[in-house]
XYZ file of C-alpha atoms in Angstrom:
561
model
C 127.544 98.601 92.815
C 126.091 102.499 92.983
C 122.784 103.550 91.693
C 121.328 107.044 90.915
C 118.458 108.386 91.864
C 117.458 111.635 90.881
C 114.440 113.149 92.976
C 112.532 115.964 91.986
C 109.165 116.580 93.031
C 106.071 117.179 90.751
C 103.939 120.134 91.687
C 100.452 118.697 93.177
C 97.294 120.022 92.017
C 94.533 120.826 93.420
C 92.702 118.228 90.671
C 89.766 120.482 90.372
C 89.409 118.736 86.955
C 88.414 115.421 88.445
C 84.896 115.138 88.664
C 84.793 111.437 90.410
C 82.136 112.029 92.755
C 78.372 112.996 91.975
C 77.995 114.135 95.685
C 79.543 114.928 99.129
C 81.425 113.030 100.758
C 84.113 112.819 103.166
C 86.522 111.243 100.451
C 87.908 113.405 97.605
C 91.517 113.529 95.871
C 93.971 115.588 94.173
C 96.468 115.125 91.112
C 98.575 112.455 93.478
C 96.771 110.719 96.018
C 93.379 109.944 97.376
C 91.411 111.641 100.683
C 89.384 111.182 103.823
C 88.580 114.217 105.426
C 91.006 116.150 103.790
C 93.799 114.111 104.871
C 95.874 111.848 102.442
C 94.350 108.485 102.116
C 95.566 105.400 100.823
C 92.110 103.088 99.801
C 93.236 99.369 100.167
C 90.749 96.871 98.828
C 90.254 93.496 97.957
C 87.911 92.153 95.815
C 85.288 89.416 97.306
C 82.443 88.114 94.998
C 79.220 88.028 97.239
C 77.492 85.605 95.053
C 80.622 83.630 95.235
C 80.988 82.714 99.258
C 78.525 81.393 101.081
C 76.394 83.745 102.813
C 77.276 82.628 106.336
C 80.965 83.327 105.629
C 80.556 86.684 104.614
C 80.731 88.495 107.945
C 83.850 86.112 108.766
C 85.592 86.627 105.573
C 85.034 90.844 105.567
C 86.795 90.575 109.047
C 89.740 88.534 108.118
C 90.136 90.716 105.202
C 90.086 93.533 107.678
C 93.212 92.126 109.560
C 95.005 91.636 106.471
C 95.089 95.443 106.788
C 92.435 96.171 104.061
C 89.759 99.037 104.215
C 87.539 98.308 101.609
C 85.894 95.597 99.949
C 85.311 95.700 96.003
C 82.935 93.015 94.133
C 81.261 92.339 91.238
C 77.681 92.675 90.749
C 77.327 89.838 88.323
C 74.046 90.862 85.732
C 73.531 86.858 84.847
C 73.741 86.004 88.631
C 70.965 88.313 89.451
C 68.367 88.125 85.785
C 68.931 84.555 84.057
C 65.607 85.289 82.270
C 63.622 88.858 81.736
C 62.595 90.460 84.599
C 62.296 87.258 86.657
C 64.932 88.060 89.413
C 67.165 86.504 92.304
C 68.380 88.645 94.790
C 68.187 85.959 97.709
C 70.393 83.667 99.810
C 74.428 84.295 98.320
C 72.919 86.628 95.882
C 71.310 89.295 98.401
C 73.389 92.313 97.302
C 71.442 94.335 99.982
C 71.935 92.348 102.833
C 76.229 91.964 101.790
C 75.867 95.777 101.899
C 74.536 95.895 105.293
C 77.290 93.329 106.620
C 79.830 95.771 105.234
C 78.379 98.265 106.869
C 78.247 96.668 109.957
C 81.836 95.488 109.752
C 83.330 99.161 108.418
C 84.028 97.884 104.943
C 83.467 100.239 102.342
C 82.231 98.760 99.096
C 83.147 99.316 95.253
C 80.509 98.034 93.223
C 82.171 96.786 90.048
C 78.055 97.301 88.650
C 78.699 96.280 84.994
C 77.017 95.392 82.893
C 79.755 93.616 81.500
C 82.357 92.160 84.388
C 83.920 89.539 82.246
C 85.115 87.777 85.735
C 85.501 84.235 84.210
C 81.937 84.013 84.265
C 79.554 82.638 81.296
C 78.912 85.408 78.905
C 81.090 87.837 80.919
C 78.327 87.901 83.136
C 75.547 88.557 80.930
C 72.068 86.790 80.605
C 72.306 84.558 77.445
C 69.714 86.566 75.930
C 72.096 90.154 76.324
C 75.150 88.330 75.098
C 73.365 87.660 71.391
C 72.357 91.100 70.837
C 74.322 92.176 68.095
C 74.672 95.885 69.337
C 75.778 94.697 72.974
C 78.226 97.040 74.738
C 77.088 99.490 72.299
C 75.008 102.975 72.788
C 72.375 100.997 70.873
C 68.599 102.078 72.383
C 67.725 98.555 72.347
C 71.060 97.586 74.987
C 70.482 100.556 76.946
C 66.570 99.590 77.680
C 67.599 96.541 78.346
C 71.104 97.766 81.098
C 68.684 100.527 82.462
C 65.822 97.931 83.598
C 68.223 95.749 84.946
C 69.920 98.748 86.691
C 66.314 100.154 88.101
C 65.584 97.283 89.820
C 68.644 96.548 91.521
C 68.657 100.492 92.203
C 65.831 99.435 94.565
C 68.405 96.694 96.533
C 71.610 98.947 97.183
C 69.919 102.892 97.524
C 69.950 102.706 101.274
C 73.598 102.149 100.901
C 74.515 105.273 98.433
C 75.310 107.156 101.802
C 78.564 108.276 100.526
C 80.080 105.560 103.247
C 78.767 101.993 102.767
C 79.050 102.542 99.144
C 82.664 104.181 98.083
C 82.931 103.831 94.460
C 80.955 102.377 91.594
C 82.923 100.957 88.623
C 81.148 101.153 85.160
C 82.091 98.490 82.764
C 85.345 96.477 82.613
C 87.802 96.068 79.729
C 86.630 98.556 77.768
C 88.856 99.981 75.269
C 87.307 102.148 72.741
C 87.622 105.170 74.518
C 84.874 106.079 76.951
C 82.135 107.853 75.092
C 79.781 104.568 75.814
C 81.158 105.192 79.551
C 80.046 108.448 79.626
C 76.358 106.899 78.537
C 76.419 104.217 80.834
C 77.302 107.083 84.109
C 75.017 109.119 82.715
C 72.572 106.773 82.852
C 72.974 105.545 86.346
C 72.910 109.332 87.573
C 69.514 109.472 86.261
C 68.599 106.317 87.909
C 69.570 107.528 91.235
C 73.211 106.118 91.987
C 75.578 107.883 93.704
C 79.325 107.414 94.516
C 82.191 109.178 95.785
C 84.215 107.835 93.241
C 83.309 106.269 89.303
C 86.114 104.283 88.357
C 86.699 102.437 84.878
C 89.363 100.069 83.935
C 92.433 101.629 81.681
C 93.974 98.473 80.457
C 95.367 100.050 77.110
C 97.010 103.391 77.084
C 95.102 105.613 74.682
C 95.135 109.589 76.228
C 90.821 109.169 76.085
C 91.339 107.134 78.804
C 92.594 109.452 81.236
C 89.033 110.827 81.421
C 88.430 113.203 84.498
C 85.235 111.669 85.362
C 86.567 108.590 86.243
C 89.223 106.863 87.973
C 91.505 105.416 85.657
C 92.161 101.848 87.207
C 95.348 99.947 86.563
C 95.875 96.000 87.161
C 98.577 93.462 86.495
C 99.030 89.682 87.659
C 102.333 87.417 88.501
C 101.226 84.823 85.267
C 98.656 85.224 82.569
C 96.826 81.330 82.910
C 94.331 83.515 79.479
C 97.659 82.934 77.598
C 97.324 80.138 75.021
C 101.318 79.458 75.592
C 101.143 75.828 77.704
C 104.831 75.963 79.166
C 105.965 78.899 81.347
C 105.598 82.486 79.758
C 108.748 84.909 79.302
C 109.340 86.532 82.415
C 107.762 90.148 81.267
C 108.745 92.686 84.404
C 105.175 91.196 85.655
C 106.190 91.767 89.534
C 108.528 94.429 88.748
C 109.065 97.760 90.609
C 108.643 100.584 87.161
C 107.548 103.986 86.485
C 105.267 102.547 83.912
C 101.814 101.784 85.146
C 100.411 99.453 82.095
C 100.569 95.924 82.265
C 99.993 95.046 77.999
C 99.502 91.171 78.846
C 96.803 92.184 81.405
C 93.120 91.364 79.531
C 95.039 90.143 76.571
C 92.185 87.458 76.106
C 89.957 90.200 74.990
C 92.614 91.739 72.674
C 90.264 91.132 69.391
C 87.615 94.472 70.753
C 90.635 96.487 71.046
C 92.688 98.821 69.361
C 96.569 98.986 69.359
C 97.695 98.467 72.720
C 101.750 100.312 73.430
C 102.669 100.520 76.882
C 104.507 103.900 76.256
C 101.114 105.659 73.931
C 99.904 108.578 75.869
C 101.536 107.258 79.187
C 101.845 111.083 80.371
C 98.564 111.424 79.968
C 98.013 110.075 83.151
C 100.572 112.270 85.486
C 97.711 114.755 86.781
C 95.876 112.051 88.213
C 96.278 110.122 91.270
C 97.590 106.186 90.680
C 94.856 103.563 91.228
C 94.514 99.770 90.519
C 91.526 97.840 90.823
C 93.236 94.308 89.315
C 96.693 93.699 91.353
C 96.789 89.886 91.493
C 97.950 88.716 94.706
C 97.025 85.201 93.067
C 95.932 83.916 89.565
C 92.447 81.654 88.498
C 93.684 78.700 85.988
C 92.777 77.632 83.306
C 91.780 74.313 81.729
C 95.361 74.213 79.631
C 97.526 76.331 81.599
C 97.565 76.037 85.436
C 100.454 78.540 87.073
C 101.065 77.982 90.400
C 101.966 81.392 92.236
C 104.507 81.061 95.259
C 103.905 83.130 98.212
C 106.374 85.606 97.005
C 104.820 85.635 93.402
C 101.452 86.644 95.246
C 103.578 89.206 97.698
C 105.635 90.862 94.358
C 102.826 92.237 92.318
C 101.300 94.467 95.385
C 104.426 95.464 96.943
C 106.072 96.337 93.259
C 103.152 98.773 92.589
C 103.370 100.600 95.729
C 107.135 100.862 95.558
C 105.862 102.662 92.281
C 103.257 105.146 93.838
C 100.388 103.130 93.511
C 97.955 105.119 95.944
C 95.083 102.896 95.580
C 96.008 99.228 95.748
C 92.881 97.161 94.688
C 93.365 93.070 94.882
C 92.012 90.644 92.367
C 91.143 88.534 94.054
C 91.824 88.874 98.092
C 89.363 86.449 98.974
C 88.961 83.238 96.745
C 85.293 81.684 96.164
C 83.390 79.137 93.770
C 80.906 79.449 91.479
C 77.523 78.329 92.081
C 76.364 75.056 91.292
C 72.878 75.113 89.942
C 74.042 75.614 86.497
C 77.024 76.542 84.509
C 78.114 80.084 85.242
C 81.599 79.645 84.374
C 83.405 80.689 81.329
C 83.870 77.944 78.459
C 84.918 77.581 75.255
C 81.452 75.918 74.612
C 79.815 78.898 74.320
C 81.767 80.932 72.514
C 84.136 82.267 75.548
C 88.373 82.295 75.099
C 88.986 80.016 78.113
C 88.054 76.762 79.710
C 87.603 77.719 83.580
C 87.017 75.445 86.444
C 83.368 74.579 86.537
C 83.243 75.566 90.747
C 86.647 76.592 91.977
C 87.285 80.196 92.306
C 89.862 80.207 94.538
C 92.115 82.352 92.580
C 95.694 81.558 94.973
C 94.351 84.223 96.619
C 95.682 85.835 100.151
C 92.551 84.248 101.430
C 91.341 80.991 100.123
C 88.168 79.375 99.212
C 88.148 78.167 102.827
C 88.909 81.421 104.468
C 92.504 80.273 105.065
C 94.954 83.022 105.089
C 98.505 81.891 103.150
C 102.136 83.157 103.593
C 101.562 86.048 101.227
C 98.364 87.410 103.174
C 100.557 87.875 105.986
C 103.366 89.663 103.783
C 101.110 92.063 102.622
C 99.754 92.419 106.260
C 102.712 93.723 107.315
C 102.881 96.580 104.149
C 99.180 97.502 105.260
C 99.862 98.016 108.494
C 102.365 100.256 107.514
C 100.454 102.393 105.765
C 97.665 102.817 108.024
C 99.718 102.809 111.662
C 103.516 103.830 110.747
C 102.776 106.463 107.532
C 99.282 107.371 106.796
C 101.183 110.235 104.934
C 102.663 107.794 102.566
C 100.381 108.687 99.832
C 101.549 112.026 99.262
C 105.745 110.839 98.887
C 106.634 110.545 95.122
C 108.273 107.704 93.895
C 111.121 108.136 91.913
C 113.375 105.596 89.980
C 116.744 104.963 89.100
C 117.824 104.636 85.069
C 117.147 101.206 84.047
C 120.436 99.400 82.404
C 118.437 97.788 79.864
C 114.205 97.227 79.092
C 114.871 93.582 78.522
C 112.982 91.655 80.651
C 115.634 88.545 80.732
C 118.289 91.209 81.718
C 118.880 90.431 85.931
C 122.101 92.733 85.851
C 120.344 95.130 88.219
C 117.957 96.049 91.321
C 114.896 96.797 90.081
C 114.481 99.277 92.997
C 112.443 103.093 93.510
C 112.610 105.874 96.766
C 109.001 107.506 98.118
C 110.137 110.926 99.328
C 108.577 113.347 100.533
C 109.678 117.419 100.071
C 111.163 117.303 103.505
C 113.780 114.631 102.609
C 112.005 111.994 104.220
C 111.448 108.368 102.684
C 111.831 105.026 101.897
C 114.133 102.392 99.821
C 112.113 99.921 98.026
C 113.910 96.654 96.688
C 113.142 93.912 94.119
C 114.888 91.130 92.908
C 112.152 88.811 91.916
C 110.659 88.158 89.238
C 108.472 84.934 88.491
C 111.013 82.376 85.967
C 114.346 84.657 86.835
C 117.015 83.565 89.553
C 118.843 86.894 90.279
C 122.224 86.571 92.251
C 122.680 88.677 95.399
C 124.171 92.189 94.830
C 127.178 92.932 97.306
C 128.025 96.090 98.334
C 125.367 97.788 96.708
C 124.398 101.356 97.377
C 122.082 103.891 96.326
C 122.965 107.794 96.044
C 119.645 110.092 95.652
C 120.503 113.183 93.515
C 118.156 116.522 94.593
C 118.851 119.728 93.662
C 120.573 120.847 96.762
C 122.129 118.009 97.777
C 122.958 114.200 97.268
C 121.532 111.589 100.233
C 124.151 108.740 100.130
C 121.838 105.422 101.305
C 123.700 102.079 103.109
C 126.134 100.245 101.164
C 124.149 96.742 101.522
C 123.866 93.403 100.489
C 120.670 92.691 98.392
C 120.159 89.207 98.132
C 117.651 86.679 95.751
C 114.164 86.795 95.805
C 114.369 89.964 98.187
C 110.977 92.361 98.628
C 111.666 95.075 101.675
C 111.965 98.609 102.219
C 113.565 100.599 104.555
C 112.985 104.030 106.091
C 115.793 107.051 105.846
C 115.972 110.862 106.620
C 113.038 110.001 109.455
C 112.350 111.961 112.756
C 110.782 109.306 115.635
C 109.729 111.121 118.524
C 112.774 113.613 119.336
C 115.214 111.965 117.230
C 116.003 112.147 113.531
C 117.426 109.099 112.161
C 119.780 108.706 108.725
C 118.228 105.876 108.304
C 117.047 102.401 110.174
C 117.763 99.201 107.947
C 114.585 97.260 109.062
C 111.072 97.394 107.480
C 108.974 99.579 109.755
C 104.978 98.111 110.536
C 103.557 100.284 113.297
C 104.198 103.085 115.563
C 102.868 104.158 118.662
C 103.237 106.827 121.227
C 102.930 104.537 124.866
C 103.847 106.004 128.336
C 105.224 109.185 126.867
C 107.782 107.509 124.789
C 107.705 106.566 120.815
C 107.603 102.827 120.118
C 108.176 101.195 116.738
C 108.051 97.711 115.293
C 110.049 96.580 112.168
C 111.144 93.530 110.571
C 114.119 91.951 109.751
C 114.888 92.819 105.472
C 116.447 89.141 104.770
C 120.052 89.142 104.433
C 120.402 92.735 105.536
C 121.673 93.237 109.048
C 119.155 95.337 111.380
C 121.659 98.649 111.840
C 120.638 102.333 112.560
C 122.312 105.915 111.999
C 121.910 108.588 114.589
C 123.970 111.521 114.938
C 126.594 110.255 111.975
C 126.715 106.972 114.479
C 125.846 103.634 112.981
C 124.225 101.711 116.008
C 123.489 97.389 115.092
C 120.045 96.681 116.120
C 119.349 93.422 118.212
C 116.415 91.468 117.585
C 114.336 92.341 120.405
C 113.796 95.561 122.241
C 116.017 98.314 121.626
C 116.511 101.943 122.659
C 117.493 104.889 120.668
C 117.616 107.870 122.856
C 114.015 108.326 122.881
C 112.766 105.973 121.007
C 112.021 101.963 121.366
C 112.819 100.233 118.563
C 111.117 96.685 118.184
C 112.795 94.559 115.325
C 111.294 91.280 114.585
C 112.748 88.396 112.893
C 111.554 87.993 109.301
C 109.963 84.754 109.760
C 108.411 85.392 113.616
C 106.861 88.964 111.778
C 104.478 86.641 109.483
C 102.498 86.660 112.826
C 102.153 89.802 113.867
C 98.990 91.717 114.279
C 97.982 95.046 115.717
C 95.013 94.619 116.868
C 92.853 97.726 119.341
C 96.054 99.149 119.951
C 97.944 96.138 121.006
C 100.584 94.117 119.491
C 99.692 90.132 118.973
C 102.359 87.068 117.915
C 99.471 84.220 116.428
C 99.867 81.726 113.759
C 96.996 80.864 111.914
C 94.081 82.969 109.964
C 92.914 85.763 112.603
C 90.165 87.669 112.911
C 89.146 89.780 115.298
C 84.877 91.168 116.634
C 83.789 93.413 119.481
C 87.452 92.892 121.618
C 87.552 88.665 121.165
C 90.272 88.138 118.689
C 89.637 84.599 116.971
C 92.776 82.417 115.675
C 92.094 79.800 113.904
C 94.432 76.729 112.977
């Protein structure tokens, strides 16, 4: 089987019309891709909920997130969690938003605040006090709301300021599942600007696809999720393209719950309007919360798809909902119910989400999958940002039809890049494609990829048209994870792609590739078996094989079993 690709590259701007920040920083961004200090920048974070995990954990779960490759921490500042009742307020014990700032500070965890005031979250009243929820004018530019948000907003102004350094503080998200445009947005940034807040980055959720949304003052965020437990279906949903590798960055089923405060939602509606600005997510689930009638259970490669798909697609700001699972407090009901009003039945304490890190600060199968892309991104390619993605004609848009790799190329202008490959998809069984081979169509010439086998349930990616050290290679069928210059010489680590046999091309010479060490004129080529490379970590510059949840503080690196 052959697949086209045609590649042409976009012209980046400069994105002088994105006005994200409200001061100086070192981050920034153009019409593609995220920076730090002027250098591409891909922002990984996963979202933790402070009030959620015990305080004594937090320290110990910011690290482990760390490992998983992460860089940044996003959370919700829940409104309900901090004022139950006017003006008498809790910022103490798991609820001490100040002191979770200074831990991620300490750790080197830049922090989203996801400020509100509505967060939705599965929380009671979408984490509202009672007495916010019954105002009729919620949500609203109404005087009366806005009194009540800027209070509210003053006073925990006084817990996070020392932490609006442009660092400890890296982007502030106002509202969530908003989608009537963003004029009340507008209000609501407004209004913390005059309060004091500052951020190198406002961001705002973009769950339908109306052109308003792809406002320049804020960074339009993106999410999907391998299963929709919100769904009032009790059997398993049609398989929707939910963990597949698209052009299309909308995700209709995402927030469907809250469909009745929307307009018309069409996943193709203004979709371009969104080109000139760099692709961000905020709600990738690696995992999915259940509800009370519908309980999905997401497999390790359900939780790996939904990441990997999106940055096969260009996604150049992967956020995680949730990375680190938690439980609600106990001391009353905070969770959503139907009881009052709310769409779902949640679970009254569990918050553990499937998540790549569980309640318990255990790290599953698909934590160390995505481990393995992070590292990747931060020690083989930091440069990945800036390589387009482009994608082959799909045969069909039916989501049943399996007659075809879902399947996309990041390229840069010099010709150099990467393969991505799905063929998963959550309630699907694809068969294995033989033979199949990939022909990338540029302007002044065609790159012919590996005829390979692609088999089931297979996530990888593979480098091509890449210089290591001195030597330019065609391509290396292996998934690289970290290079390293040591003792002069280039060294690389890569895992095994299942079913595909490690192989290189160097000088029109294909060369197999043993497991183990291997040299390439100049170059030492690591490849690791697919199963062993679930325990590798890079840790201070030196490679680790551990199996268990690891974390590592001032040069002791903990594994725990």
């Amino acid at each position: 089987m052959k697949t086209q690709i045609k590649v042409h590259h976009k012209p980046v701007g400069k994105g002088e019309r994105l006005t994200y920040s409200n001061m100086e920083s070192r981050y920034g961004q153009n019409t593609l891709y995220f920076t730090k200090d002027g250098k591409p920048f891909e922002i990984i974070a996963g979202e933790m909920h402070y009030s959620r995990v015990p305080r004594y954990r937090w320290k110990e779960n910011l690290l482990k997130m760390k490992e998983c490759g992460l860089n940044a921490v996003s959370t919700y500042v829940l409104w309900n969690y901090h004022e139950e009742f006017k003006n008498e307020f809790d910022f103490e014990g798991d609820n001490d938003i100040a002191a979770f700032l200074a831990t991620c500070k300490e750790v080197g965890m830049p922090c989203i605040l996801r400020i509100g005031p509505f967060c939705h979250a599965e929380v009671i009243y979408g984490g509202m006090p009672e007495r916010i929820n019954k105002m009729e004018n919620k949500r609203t530019d109404d005087p009366a709301y806005l009194n009540e948000v800027r209070d509210y907003w003053t006073r925990l102004y006084r817990e996070v300021k020392p932490y609006l350094d442009g660092e400890t503080v890296m982007g502030i998200q106002v509202e969530n599942e908003y989608r009537k445009g963003t004029s009340h947005l507008h209000t609501l940034r407004d209004l913390l600007e005059e309060i004091g807040y500052k951020a190198p980055y406002f961001t705002m959720t973009a769950w339908s696809v109306k052109a308003s949304l792809a406002d320049p003052h804020f960074v339009a965020m993106f999410g999907t999720y391998p299963d929709a437990p919100w769904d009032k279906k009790i059997g398993p949903l049609e398989p929707n393209d939910r963990a597949t590798i698209a052009s299309t960055k909308i995700d209709v089923e995402i927030g469907a719950d809250m469909n009745e405060e929307a307009e018309s939602i069409d996943a193709n509606e203004d979709a371009d309007a969104f080109d000139e600005m760099p692709y961000a997510s905020c709600e990738v689930g690696p995992g999915n919360q259940v509800t009370h009638h519908r309980r999905p259970v997401i497999t390790p490669t359900d939780g790996y798809a939904t990441g990997f798909g999106r940055f096969a697609a260009g996604l150049n700001w992967i956020g995680y909902y949730m990375f680190s699972g938690g439980r609600n407090q106990s001391h009353r009901v905070l969770q959503e119910n139907k009881a009052v009003g709310a769409h779902n039945d949640y679970a009254m304490i569990d918050y553990d989400f499937q998540a790549p890190l569980s309640r318990w600060g255990v790290c599953r199968e698909h934590g160390d999958r995505l481990r393995l892309m992070h590292l990747f991104i931060k020690e083989f390619d930091p440069d990945i940002p800036a390589k387009q993605a482009f994608f082959p004609k799909w045969k069909s848009k039916d989501p049943m039809d399996i007659s075809f790799v879902k399947c996309a190329v990041r390229m840069g202008e010099n010709g150099c890049g990467y393969f991505f490959a799905g063929t998963h998809e959550k309630g699907l069984q694809y068969e294995t494609f033989k033979d199949y081979q990939v022909d990338l169509l540029m302007e002044d010439q065609t790159i012919s990829l590996p005829a390979i086998d692609i088999l089931p349930d297979s996530l990888f990616f593979y480098p091509f048209n890449i210089t290591l050290g001195n030597t330019k290679f065609d391509y290396i069928l292996a998934q690289p994870i970290v290079k390293e210059e040591k003792d002069g010489k280039t060294v690389c680590y890569f895992a095994e792609c299942p079913g595909v046999a490690p192989a290189c091309k160097v000088n029109g010479q294909i060369l197999p590739l043993n497991f183990g060490v291997n040299t390439v004129e100049d170059v030492e080529l690591h490849v690791i078996p697919a199963e062993k490379a679930l325990n590798f970590h890079y840790i201070n510059g030196k490679v680790y094989f551990l199996d268990g949840t690891v974390y590592a503080e001032n040069g002791t690196v903990y594994c725990e079993t």
